[in-house]
Amino acid sequence: MNDYSGRYPAARPRRLRQSNWVRRLVRETQLSRDDLIWAMVVHDGAEDEIPVAAMPGVARLSVAAAAKAAKQAEKLGIPAIAVFPHIDARKKDTSGKEALNPNGLVCTAVRAMKDAAPDVGIMVDVALDPFTDHGHDGLLKDGRIVNDETVAVLVEQALVQVGAGADIVAPSDMMDGRVGAIRAGLDAAGFQDTLIMSYAAKYASAFYGPYREAIGSGKLGSGATKNPGDKRTYQMDSGNTDEALREVAMDIAEGADLLLVKPGLPYLDIVRRVKDAFALPTYAFQVSGEYAMLMAAAKNGWIDEERAIMETLLSFKRAGADGIVTYFAPRAAALLGA
Ligand code: PBG
């Protein structure tokens, strides 16, 4: 055990902080480019970039621009990209069937990105919300999100995405049993090497707000009648931590390779508990609202933008995360240098 009996004045902790070289020497946690998964939004239009107002510095990219960005990720040393689609509203319907289109936006983008940068890992979300007109992650029947019917569709969605070349499928929907079903579906189709990153502990959070603008999913509860106005019947309640361990344990038993906790900063305690309990590769998602919050304060001159970005990213590592899904990935990688 550490001996903490050292007493002032013989012991002076400030000795170890007196200059940059010694601070570097004793720093316990490091952030590296290897820790970054770039959260990237793509759209099916022609413009290269359409800025997302609530996320200054983030734009929806066309497929061509996304392919270029994949090359940029390679140059910056970013190991993987997570793709999120913004599709034309006319392609959305109640069942989200566009999610199963092998020539839809996600598959097209994945193919273009893998072509441009074969060595960059491509991760895709498995969930229906970018494709449903009601904005829910699952199928909506009589005002309820139906579990098992949704899972069957998610398996098909994953197969279509992996067929296009996705390396990691990341179910973000929080239906029960979806990891096992997707694993079985992938294995039966010969994709036993495809990784599953489970959004294992995903909370019903206010911090996904700007993402709805980014992917153009309408306000929940609008439109159809009997449409729940939030995702609380499937995403977790913010007050719970034991439940996160149960969700993670089930996903591991079902075949999850990598675990994701989401959102990030408000849930660092969950990252720590999950890492300590299971010792599996564990990631945190610094979500859209966290990005927006940092940038809003920085744009007002209230915090130092670069320092705040790097400090939050390091905090995930300190909490035990092996990496971070973040919209800041290209900036952070550039700041970290070669
Ligand atoms: C959808 C999904 C969401 C995010 C990633 N996948 C939103 C939600 O669950 O409501 C959030 C990403 C972000 O806020 O940056 N299943």
mmCIF file of C-alpha atoms and ligand atoms in Angstrom:
data_model
loop_
_atom_site.group_PDB
_atom_site.id
_atom_site.type_symbol
_atom_site.label_atom_id
_atom_site.label_comp_id
_atom_site.label_asym_id
_atom_site.label_seq_id
_atom_site.Cartn_x
_atom_site.Cartn_y
_atom_site.Cartn_z
ATOM 1 C CA MET A 1 0.000 0.000 0.000
ATOM 2 C CA ASN A 2 1.032 3.576 -0.470
ATOM 3 C CA ASP A 3 2.457 5.241 2.588
ATOM 4 C CA TYR A 4 0.697 8.568 2.969
ATOM 5 C CA SER A 5 2.278 9.408 6.338
ATOM 6 C CA GLY A 6 4.690 11.943 4.845
ATOM 7 C CA ARG A 7 4.269 15.187 6.735
ATOM 8 C CA TYR A 8 4.942 18.776 5.851
ATOM 9 C CA PRO A 9 7.548 20.326 5.839
ATOM 10 C CA ALA A 10 9.604 17.275 4.787
ATOM 11 C CA ALA A 11 6.870 16.357 2.351
ATOM 12 C CA ARG A 12 5.970 19.052 -0.155
ATOM 13 C CA PRO A 13 3.650 17.821 -2.940
ATOM 14 C CA ARG A 14 4.272 21.056 -4.852
ATOM 15 C CA ARG A 15 7.814 19.865 -5.585
ATOM 16 C CA LEU A 16 6.286 17.568 -8.172
ATOM 17 C CA ARG A 17 4.411 20.415 -9.851
ATOM 18 C CA GLN A 18 7.120 23.026 -10.107
ATOM 19 C CA SER A 19 7.785 22.756 -13.819
ATOM 20 C CA ASN A 20 6.400 21.253 -16.955
ATOM 21 C CA TRP A 21 9.044 18.531 -17.238
ATOM 22 C CA VAL A 22 8.289 17.094 -13.815
ATOM 23 C CA ARG A 23 4.548 17.430 -14.253
ATOM 24 C CA ARG A 24 4.876 15.429 -17.457
ATOM 25 C CA LEU A 25 7.050 12.880 -15.718
ATOM 26 C CA VAL A 26 4.563 12.174 -12.936
ATOM 27 C CA ARG A 27 1.298 12.450 -14.891
ATOM 28 C CA GLU A 28 -0.659 9.265 -14.226
ATOM 29 C CA THR A 29 -3.125 9.404 -17.113
ATOM 30 C CA GLN A 30 -2.376 10.116 -20.755
ATOM 31 C CA LEU A 31 -4.635 10.884 -23.653
ATOM 32 C CA SER A 32 -3.459 9.683 -27.032
ATOM 33 C CA ARG A 33 -4.776 9.675 -30.570
ATOM 34 C CA ASP A 34 -5.349 5.937 -30.132
ATOM 35 C CA ASP A 35 -8.141 6.763 -27.681
ATOM 36 C CA LEU A 36 -10.322 8.616 -30.166
ATOM 37 C CA ILE A 37 -13.383 7.515 -32.110
ATOM 38 C CA TRP A 38 -14.550 10.350 -34.341
ATOM 39 C CA ALA A 39 -18.335 10.926 -34.160
ATOM 40 C CA MET A 40 -19.259 12.072 -37.676
ATOM 41 C CA VAL A 41 -22.599 13.077 -39.190
ATOM 42 C CA VAL A 42 -23.258 12.376 -42.872
ATOM 43 C CA HIS A 43 -26.118 13.506 -45.096
ATOM 44 C CA ASP A 44 -27.547 12.384 -48.412
ATOM 45 C CA GLY A 45 -27.452 15.741 -50.183
ATOM 46 C CA ALA A 46 -24.911 17.271 -52.543
ATOM 47 C CA GLU A 47 -23.399 20.047 -50.392
ATOM 48 C CA ASP A 48 -20.038 19.068 -48.973
ATOM 49 C CA GLU A 49 -20.802 20.493 -45.553
ATOM 50 C CA ILE A 50 -23.965 21.678 -43.823
ATOM 51 C CA PRO A 51 -23.147 23.249 -40.456
ATOM 52 C CA VAL A 52 -25.051 22.051 -37.408
ATOM 53 C CA ALA A 53 -26.104 25.273 -35.678
ATOM 54 C CA ALA A 54 -26.132 23.891 -32.150
ATOM 55 C CA MET A 55 -22.673 22.361 -32.613
ATOM 56 C CA PRO A 56 -20.276 25.040 -33.862
ATOM 57 C CA GLY A 57 -17.442 23.359 -35.768
ATOM 58 C CA VAL A 58 -19.508 20.284 -36.642
ATOM 59 C CA ALA A 59 -21.099 19.883 -40.062
ATOM 60 C CA ARG A 60 -23.065 17.174 -41.775
ATOM 61 C CA LEU A 61 -20.820 15.815 -44.500
ATOM 62 C CA SER A 62 -21.774 14.569 -47.935
ATOM 63 C CA VAL A 63 -20.653 11.039 -48.800
ATOM 64 C CA ALA A 64 -17.755 12.462 -50.824
ATOM 65 C CA ALA A 65 -16.713 14.724 -47.952
ATOM 66 C CA ALA A 66 -16.986 11.817 -45.513
ATOM 67 C CA ALA A 67 -14.617 9.785 -47.655
ATOM 68 C CA LYS A 68 -12.146 12.685 -47.530
ATOM 69 C CA ALA A 69 -12.644 12.927 -43.788
ATOM 70 C CA ALA A 70 -11.809 9.230 -43.464
ATOM 71 C CA LYS A 71 -8.509 9.928 -45.204
ATOM 72 C CA GLN A 72 -7.975 12.827 -42.829
ATOM 73 C CA ALA A 73 -8.637 10.493 -39.878
ATOM 74 C CA GLU A 74 -5.949 8.185 -41.215
ATOM 75 C CA LYS A 75 -3.468 11.074 -41.446
ATOM 76 C CA LEU A 76 -4.342 12.274 -37.972
ATOM 77 C CA GLY A 77 -3.892 8.783 -36.532
ATOM 78 C CA ILE A 78 -7.517 8.407 -35.429
ATOM 79 C CA PRO A 79 -8.263 4.661 -35.288
ATOM 80 C CA ALA A 80 -12.001 4.711 -35.948
ATOM 81 C CA ILE A 81 -15.000 6.749 -37.052
ATOM 82 C CA ALA A 82 -18.608 6.411 -35.851
ATOM 83 C CA VAL A 83 -21.088 7.358 -38.573
ATOM 84 C CA PHE A 84 -24.496 8.960 -37.919
ATOM 85 C CA PRO A 85 -26.897 9.616 -40.798
ATOM 86 C CA HIS A 86 -29.121 12.585 -41.623
ATOM 87 C CA ILE A 87 -31.496 11.431 -44.340
ATOM 88 C CA ASP A 88 -34.045 13.286 -46.425
ATOM 89 C CA ALA A 89 -37.242 13.561 -44.346
ATOM 90 C CA ARG A 90 -39.221 12.146 -47.276
ATOM 91 C CA LYS A 91 -37.465 8.805 -46.808
ATOM 92 C CA LYS A 92 -38.667 8.468 -43.217
ATOM 93 C CA ASP A 93 -41.733 6.479 -42.237
ATOM 94 C CA THR A 94 -43.297 4.877 -39.174
ATOM 95 C CA SER A 95 -41.335 1.644 -39.542
ATOM 96 C CA GLY A 96 -38.007 3.227 -40.467
ATOM 97 C CA LYS A 97 -37.615 0.816 -43.378
ATOM 98 C CA GLU A 98 -34.946 2.989 -45.029
ATOM 99 C CA ALA A 99 -32.628 1.565 -42.334
ATOM 100 C CA LEU A 100 -32.658 -1.676 -44.340
ATOM 101 C CA ASN A 101 -31.738 -0.152 -47.684
ATOM 102 C CA PRO A 102 -28.383 -1.612 -48.805
ATOM 103 C CA ASN A 103 -27.955 1.424 -51.070
ATOM 104 C CA GLY A 104 -29.103 3.919 -48.457
ATOM 105 C CA LEU A 105 -26.982 6.683 -46.985
ATOM 106 C CA VAL A 106 -25.239 4.678 -44.257
ATOM 107 C CA CYS A 107 -24.173 1.849 -46.558
ATOM 108 C CA THR A 108 -23.088 4.254 -49.290
ATOM 109 C CA ALA A 109 -21.031 6.274 -46.817
ATOM 110 C CA VAL A 110 -19.467 3.163 -45.281
ATOM 111 C CA ARG A 111 -18.412 1.868 -48.705
ATOM 112 C CA ALA A 112 -16.949 5.232 -49.708
ATOM 113 C CA MET A 113 -15.075 5.605 -46.431
ATOM 114 C CA LYS A 114 -13.678 2.069 -46.473
ATOM 115 C CA ASP A 115 -12.584 2.604 -50.075
ATOM 116 C CA ALA A 116 -10.832 5.854 -49.184
ATOM 117 C CA ALA A 117 -9.213 4.666 -45.955
ATOM 118 C CA PRO A 118 -9.344 0.885 -45.553
ATOM 119 C CA ASP A 119 -7.310 0.947 -42.342
ATOM 120 C CA VAL A 120 -9.677 3.226 -40.444
ATOM 121 C CA GLY A 121 -12.301 1.284 -38.466
ATOM 122 C CA ILE A 122 -15.867 2.213 -39.309
ATOM 123 C CA MET A 123 -18.549 1.928 -36.670
ATOM 124 C CA VAL A 124 -22.273 2.268 -37.342
ATOM 125 C CA ASP A 125 -25.215 2.841 -35.035
ATOM 126 C CA VAL A 126 -27.866 0.164 -34.929
ATOM 127 C CA ALA A 127 -31.141 1.908 -34.096
ATOM 128 C CA LEU A 128 -34.093 3.184 -36.071
ATOM 129 C CA ASP A 129 -34.327 6.824 -34.958
ATOM 130 C CA PRO A 130 -32.622 8.429 -37.987
ATOM 131 C CA PHE A 131 -35.140 6.604 -40.198
ATOM 132 C CA THR A 132 -38.480 6.816 -38.346
ATOM 133 C CA ASP A 133 -40.827 9.774 -38.739
ATOM 134 C CA HIS A 134 -41.592 9.661 -34.996
ATOM 135 C CA GLY A 135 -37.922 9.751 -34.006
ATOM 136 C CA HIS A 136 -37.966 6.693 -31.761
ATOM 137 C CA ASP A 137 -35.262 4.038 -31.847
ATOM 138 C CA GLY A 138 -37.755 1.212 -32.196
ATOM 139 C CA LEU A 139 -41.098 0.333 -33.730
ATOM 140 C CA LEU A 140 -44.024 2.248 -32.284
ATOM 141 C CA LYS A 141 -47.281 0.325 -31.802
ATOM 142 C CA ASP A 142 -50.240 1.795 -29.929
ATOM 143 C CA GLY A 143 -48.064 4.276 -28.120
ATOM 144 C CA ARG A 144 -45.470 1.696 -27.053
ATOM 145 C CA ILE A 145 -42.024 0.850 -28.369
ATOM 146 C CA VAL A 146 -42.281 -2.867 -29.023
ATOM 147 C CA ASN A 147 -39.169 -4.785 -28.054
ATOM 148 C CA ASP A 148 -38.936 -8.110 -29.857
ATOM 149 C CA GLU A 149 -40.312 -6.894 -33.181
ATOM 150 C CA THR A 150 -37.754 -4.085 -33.065
ATOM 151 C CA VAL A 151 -34.911 -6.500 -32.318
ATOM 152 C CA ALA A 152 -35.770 -8.528 -35.424
ATOM 153 C CA VAL A 153 -35.456 -5.375 -37.559
ATOM 154 C CA LEU A 154 -32.206 -4.328 -35.858
ATOM 155 C CA VAL A 155 -30.632 -7.666 -36.782
ATOM 156 C CA GLU A 156 -31.486 -7.002 -40.428
ATOM 157 C CA GLN A 157 -30.163 -3.456 -40.163
ATOM 158 C CA ALA A 158 -26.864 -4.691 -38.735
ATOM 159 C CA LEU A 159 -26.521 -7.294 -41.497
ATOM 160 C CA VAL A 160 -27.065 -4.686 -44.200
ATOM 161 C CA GLN A 161 -24.487 -2.348 -42.645
ATOM 162 C CA VAL A 162 -21.910 -5.085 -42.209
ATOM 163 C CA GLY A 163 -22.543 -6.188 -45.784
ATOM 164 C CA ALA A 164 -21.466 -2.688 -46.822
ATOM 165 C CA GLY A 165 -18.206 -3.066 -44.909
ATOM 166 C CA ALA A 166 -18.846 -1.730 -41.392
ATOM 167 C CA ASP A 167 -16.283 -3.076 -38.913
ATOM 168 C CA ILE A 168 -18.154 -2.407 -35.683
ATOM 169 C CA VAL A 169 -21.897 -2.417 -35.137
ATOM 170 C CA ALA A 170 -23.036 -0.357 -32.192
ATOM 171 C CA PRO A 171 -26.600 -1.011 -31.056
ATOM 172 C CA SER A 172 -27.713 2.249 -29.442
ATOM 173 C CA ASP A 173 -31.389 1.443 -29.088
ATOM 174 C CA MET A 174 -31.487 -0.164 -25.611
ATOM 175 C CA MET A 175 -33.973 -2.894 -26.580
ATOM 176 C CA ASP A 176 -33.609 -6.004 -24.440
ATOM 177 C CA GLY A 177 -31.832 -8.929 -26.070
ATOM 178 C CA ARG A 178 -30.572 -7.108 -29.138
ATOM 179 C CA VAL A 179 -26.880 -7.827 -28.654
ATOM 180 C CA GLY A 180 -27.451 -11.587 -28.568
ATOM 181 C CA ALA A 181 -29.779 -11.470 -31.541
ATOM 182 C CA ILE A 182 -27.345 -9.388 -33.584
ATOM 183 C CA ARG A 183 -24.420 -11.645 -32.655
ATOM 184 C CA ALA A 184 -26.386 -14.722 -33.730
ATOM 185 C CA GLY A 185 -27.471 -13.033 -36.952
ATOM 186 C CA LEU A 186 -23.945 -11.958 -37.826
ATOM 187 C CA ASP A 187 -22.472 -15.365 -37.034
ATOM 188 C CA ALA A 188 -25.086 -17.166 -39.097
ATOM 189 C CA ALA A 189 -24.202 -14.923 -42.049
ATOM 190 C CA GLY A 190 -20.470 -15.614 -41.694
ATOM 191 C CA PHE A 191 -19.563 -12.322 -40.003
ATOM 192 C CA GLN A 192 -18.090 -13.818 -36.860
ATOM 193 C CA ASP A 193 -15.238 -11.290 -36.879
ATOM 194 C CA THR A 194 -17.474 -8.225 -36.856
ATOM 195 C CA LEU A 195 -17.204 -6.390 -33.560
ATOM 196 C CA ILE A 196 -20.132 -5.318 -31.424
ATOM 197 C CA MET A 197 -19.794 -2.196 -29.334
ATOM 198 C CA SER A 198 -22.835 -2.200 -27.136
ATOM 199 C CA TYR A 199 -24.323 1.044 -25.915
ATOM 200 C CA ALA A 200 -24.655 -1.019 -22.765
ATOM 201 C CA ALA A 201 -25.453 1.717 -20.278
ATOM 202 C CA LYS A 202 -27.274 4.445 -22.122
ATOM 203 C CA TYR A 203 -29.286 6.945 -20.143
ATOM 204 C CA ALA A 204 -32.407 8.900 -21.082
ATOM 205 C CA SER A 205 -30.624 12.231 -21.243
ATOM 206 C CA ALA A 206 -31.189 15.874 -22.030
ATOM 207 C CA PHE A 207 -27.687 15.959 -23.484
ATOM 208 C CA TYR A 208 -28.744 14.366 -26.796
ATOM 209 C CA GLY A 209 -30.593 17.573 -27.726
ATOM 210 C CA PRO A 210 -28.291 18.913 -30.483
ATOM 211 C CA TYR A 211 -28.025 15.436 -32.023
ATOM 212 C CA ARG A 212 -31.690 15.647 -32.974
ATOM 213 C CA GLU A 213 -30.873 18.727 -35.034
ATOM 214 C CA ALA A 214 -27.763 17.036 -36.433
ATOM 215 C CA ILE A 215 -29.630 13.998 -37.765
ATOM 216 C CA GLY A 216 -32.903 15.841 -38.341
ATOM 217 C CA SER A 217 -35.043 13.650 -36.113
ATOM 218 C CA GLY A 218 -38.112 15.592 -35.121
ATOM 219 C CA LYS A 219 -39.318 16.406 -31.693
ATOM 220 C CA LEU A 220 -40.474 13.237 -29.983
ATOM 221 C CA GLY A 221 -44.156 13.206 -29.245
ATOM 222 C CA SER A 222 -45.040 15.325 -32.250
ATOM 223 C CA GLY A 223 -46.934 14.024 -35.243
ATOM 224 C CA ALA A 224 -48.487 10.646 -34.624
ATOM 225 C CA THR A 225 -50.906 10.316 -31.741
ATOM 226 C CA LYS A 226 -49.981 8.119 -28.787
ATOM 227 C CA ASN A 227 -46.308 8.831 -29.423
ATOM 228 C CA PRO A 228 -44.284 8.889 -26.208
ATOM 229 C CA GLY A 229 -42.547 12.225 -25.821
ATOM 230 C CA ASP A 230 -39.310 10.765 -24.540
ATOM 231 C CA LYS A 231 -37.242 7.576 -24.546
ATOM 232 C CA ARG A 232 -37.617 6.721 -20.879
ATOM 233 C CA THR A 233 -39.250 3.335 -21.462
ATOM 234 C CA TYR A 234 -36.076 2.034 -23.055
ATOM 235 C CA GLN A 235 -33.135 4.260 -22.062
ATOM 236 C CA MET A 236 -31.990 4.146 -18.444
ATOM 237 C CA ASP A 237 -33.053 6.359 -15.572
ATOM 238 C CA SER A 238 -30.366 8.845 -14.518
ATOM 239 C CA GLY A 239 -30.595 7.833 -10.888
ATOM 240 C CA ASN A 240 -29.381 4.276 -11.396
ATOM 241 C CA THR A 241 -25.930 2.734 -11.229
ATOM 242 C CA ASP A 242 -26.533 -0.896 -10.157
ATOM 243 C CA GLU A 243 -28.827 -1.214 -13.143
ATOM 244 C CA ALA A 244 -25.958 -0.185 -15.412
ATOM 245 C CA LEU A 245 -23.927 -3.144 -14.176
ATOM 246 C CA ARG A 246 -26.840 -5.472 -14.861
ATOM 247 C CA GLU A 247 -27.265 -4.104 -18.398
ATOM 248 C CA VAL A 248 -23.545 -4.486 -19.049
ATOM 249 C CA ALA A 249 -23.437 -8.035 -17.644
ATOM 250 C CA MET A 250 -26.313 -9.070 -19.908
ATOM 251 C CA ASP A 251 -24.681 -7.530 -22.976
ATOM 252 C CA ILE A 252 -21.381 -9.264 -22.253
ATOM 253 C CA ALA A 253 -23.205 -12.579 -21.869
ATOM 254 C CA GLU A 254 -24.869 -11.910 -25.232
ATOM 255 C CA GLY A 255 -21.560 -11.295 -26.981
ATOM 256 C CA ALA A 256 -20.596 -7.612 -26.689
ATOM 257 C CA ASP A 257 -16.902 -7.057 -27.421
ATOM 258 C CA LEU A 258 -16.719 -3.409 -26.426
ATOM 259 C CA LEU A 259 -18.815 -1.453 -23.956
ATOM 260 C CA LEU A 260 -20.061 2.094 -24.212
ATOM 261 C CA VAL A 261 -21.362 4.381 -21.491
ATOM 262 C CA LYS A 262 -23.442 7.335 -22.626
ATOM 263 C CA PRO A 263 -23.567 10.294 -22.086
ATOM 264 C CA GLY A 264 -20.006 10.837 -20.912
ATOM 265 C CA LEU A 265 -19.164 13.590 -18.477
ATOM 266 C CA PRO A 266 -22.307 13.363 -16.306
ATOM 267 C CA TYR A 267 -21.760 9.587 -16.030
ATOM 268 C CA LEU A 268 -18.059 9.212 -15.212
ATOM 269 C CA ASP A 269 -19.027 7.238 -12.109
ATOM 270 C CA ILE A 270 -20.656 4.651 -14.366
ATOM 271 C CA VAL A 271 -17.531 4.419 -16.534
ATOM 272 C CA ARG A 272 -15.488 3.734 -13.410
ATOM 273 C CA ARG A 273 -17.873 1.111 -12.036
ATOM 274 C CA VAL A 274 -18.186 -0.686 -15.368
ATOM 275 C CA LYS A 275 -14.431 -0.749 -15.936
ATOM 276 C CA ASP A 276 -13.728 -1.951 -12.391
ATOM 277 C CA ALA A 277 -16.425 -4.609 -12.458
ATOM 278 C CA PHE A 278 -15.803 -6.138 -15.897
ATOM 279 C CA ALA A 279 -12.324 -5.095 -17.066
ATOM 280 C CA LEU A 280 -13.439 -5.100 -20.697
ATOM 281 C CA PRO A 281 -12.669 -2.425 -23.291
ATOM 282 C CA THR A 282 -14.903 0.411 -22.107
ATOM 283 C CA TYR A 283 -15.678 3.664 -23.914
ATOM 284 C CA ALA A 284 -17.472 6.870 -23.074
ATOM 285 C CA PHE A 285 -19.549 8.893 -25.541
ATOM 286 C CA GLN A 286 -19.024 12.627 -25.198
ATOM 287 C CA VAL A 287 -22.421 13.437 -26.692
ATOM 288 C CA SER A 288 -23.753 16.353 -28.704
ATOM 289 C CA GLY A 289 -24.999 18.306 -25.681
ATOM 290 C CA GLU A 290 -21.614 18.045 -23.992
ATOM 291 C CA TYR A 291 -20.009 19.345 -27.170
ATOM 292 C CA ALA A 292 -22.539 22.184 -27.445
ATOM 293 C CA MET A 293 -22.120 23.159 -23.815
ATOM 294 C CA LEU A 294 -18.341 23.416 -24.044
ATOM 295 C CA MET A 295 -18.441 25.336 -27.300
ATOM 296 C CA ALA A 296 -21.123 27.733 -26.071
ATOM 297 C CA ALA A 297 -19.048 28.661 -23.033
ATOM 298 C CA ALA A 298 -15.887 28.920 -25.120
ATOM 299 C CA LYS A 299 -17.545 31.072 -27.793
ATOM 300 C CA ASN A 300 -18.614 33.441 -25.037
ATOM 301 C CA GLY A 301 -15.052 33.659 -23.817
ATOM 302 C CA TRP A 302 -16.015 32.061 -20.500
ATOM 303 C CA ILE A 303 -13.648 29.091 -20.733
ATOM 304 C CA ASP A 304 -10.494 28.347 -22.697
ATOM 305 C CA GLU A 305 -11.748 26.182 -25.555
ATOM 306 C CA GLU A 306 -8.731 23.977 -26.201
ATOM 307 C CA ARG A 307 -7.891 23.440 -22.564
ATOM 308 C CA ALA A 308 -11.493 22.570 -21.719
ATOM 309 C CA ILE A 309 -11.698 20.085 -24.609
ATOM 310 C CA MET A 310 -8.501 18.315 -23.618
ATOM 311 C CA GLU A 311 -9.363 18.348 -19.919
ATOM 312 C CA THR A 312 -12.728 16.665 -20.495
ATOM 313 C CA LEU A 313 -11.186 14.044 -22.790
ATOM 314 C CA LEU A 314 -8.524 13.255 -20.213
ATOM 315 C CA SER A 315 -11.175 12.962 -17.499
ATOM 316 C CA PHE A 316 -12.717 10.014 -19.358
ATOM 317 C CA LYS A 317 -9.365 8.247 -19.329
ATOM 318 C CA ARG A 318 -8.911 9.014 -15.650
ATOM 319 C CA ALA A 319 -12.331 7.494 -14.939
ATOM 320 C CA GLY A 320 -11.148 4.267 -16.559
ATOM 321 C CA ALA A 321 -12.318 4.602 -20.155
ATOM 322 C CA ASP A 322 -10.169 3.027 -22.855
ATOM 323 C CA GLY A 323 -11.345 5.613 -25.332
ATOM 324 C CA ILE A 324 -13.886 8.264 -26.180
ATOM 325 C CA VAL A 325 -16.443 8.650 -28.953
ATOM 326 C CA THR A 326 -16.297 12.394 -29.583
ATOM 327 C CA TYR A 327 -17.070 15.098 -32.125
ATOM 328 C CA PHE A 328 -13.795 16.706 -31.005
ATOM 329 C CA ALA A 329 -11.679 13.808 -32.333
ATOM 330 C CA PRO A 330 -10.011 15.605 -35.274
ATOM 331 C CA ARG A 331 -9.232 18.682 -33.179
ATOM 332 C CA ALA A 332 -7.934 16.645 -30.280
ATOM 333 C CA ALA A 333 -5.804 14.481 -32.570
ATOM 334 C CA ALA A 334 -4.295 17.570 -34.176
ATOM 335 C CA LEU A 335 -3.554 19.057 -30.743
ATOM 336 C CA LEU A 336 -1.974 15.815 -29.578
ATOM 337 C CA GLY A 337 0.371 15.817 -32.556
ATOM 338 C CA ALA A 338 2.285 12.867 -33.934
HETATM 339 C C1 PBG B 1 -29.839 7.020 -31.329
HETATM 340 C C2 PBG B 1 -28.635 7.738 -30.871
HETATM 341 C C3 PBG B 1 -28.626 8.924 -30.128
HETATM 342 C C4 PBG B 1 -27.305 9.308 -30.040
HETATM 343 C C5 PBG B 1 -26.519 8.341 -30.684
HETATM 344 N N1 PBG B 1 -27.383 7.371 -31.200
HETATM 345 C C6 PBG B 1 -29.747 9.745 -29.611
HETATM 346 C C7 PBG B 1 -30.741 9.153 -28.720
HETATM 347 O O1 PBG B 1 -30.618 8.037 -28.253
HETATM 348 O O2 PBG B 1 -31.754 9.810 -28.459
HETATM 349 C C8 PBG B 1 -26.830 10.546 -29.362
HETATM 350 C C9 PBG B 1 -25.580 11.129 -29.863
HETATM 351 C C10 PBG B 1 -25.307 12.486 -29.357
HETATM 352 O O3 PBG B 1 -26.126 13.125 -28.671
HETATM 353 O O4 PBG B 1 -24.209 12.961 -29.668
HETATM 354 N N2 PBG B 1 -30.122 5.817 -30.893
#
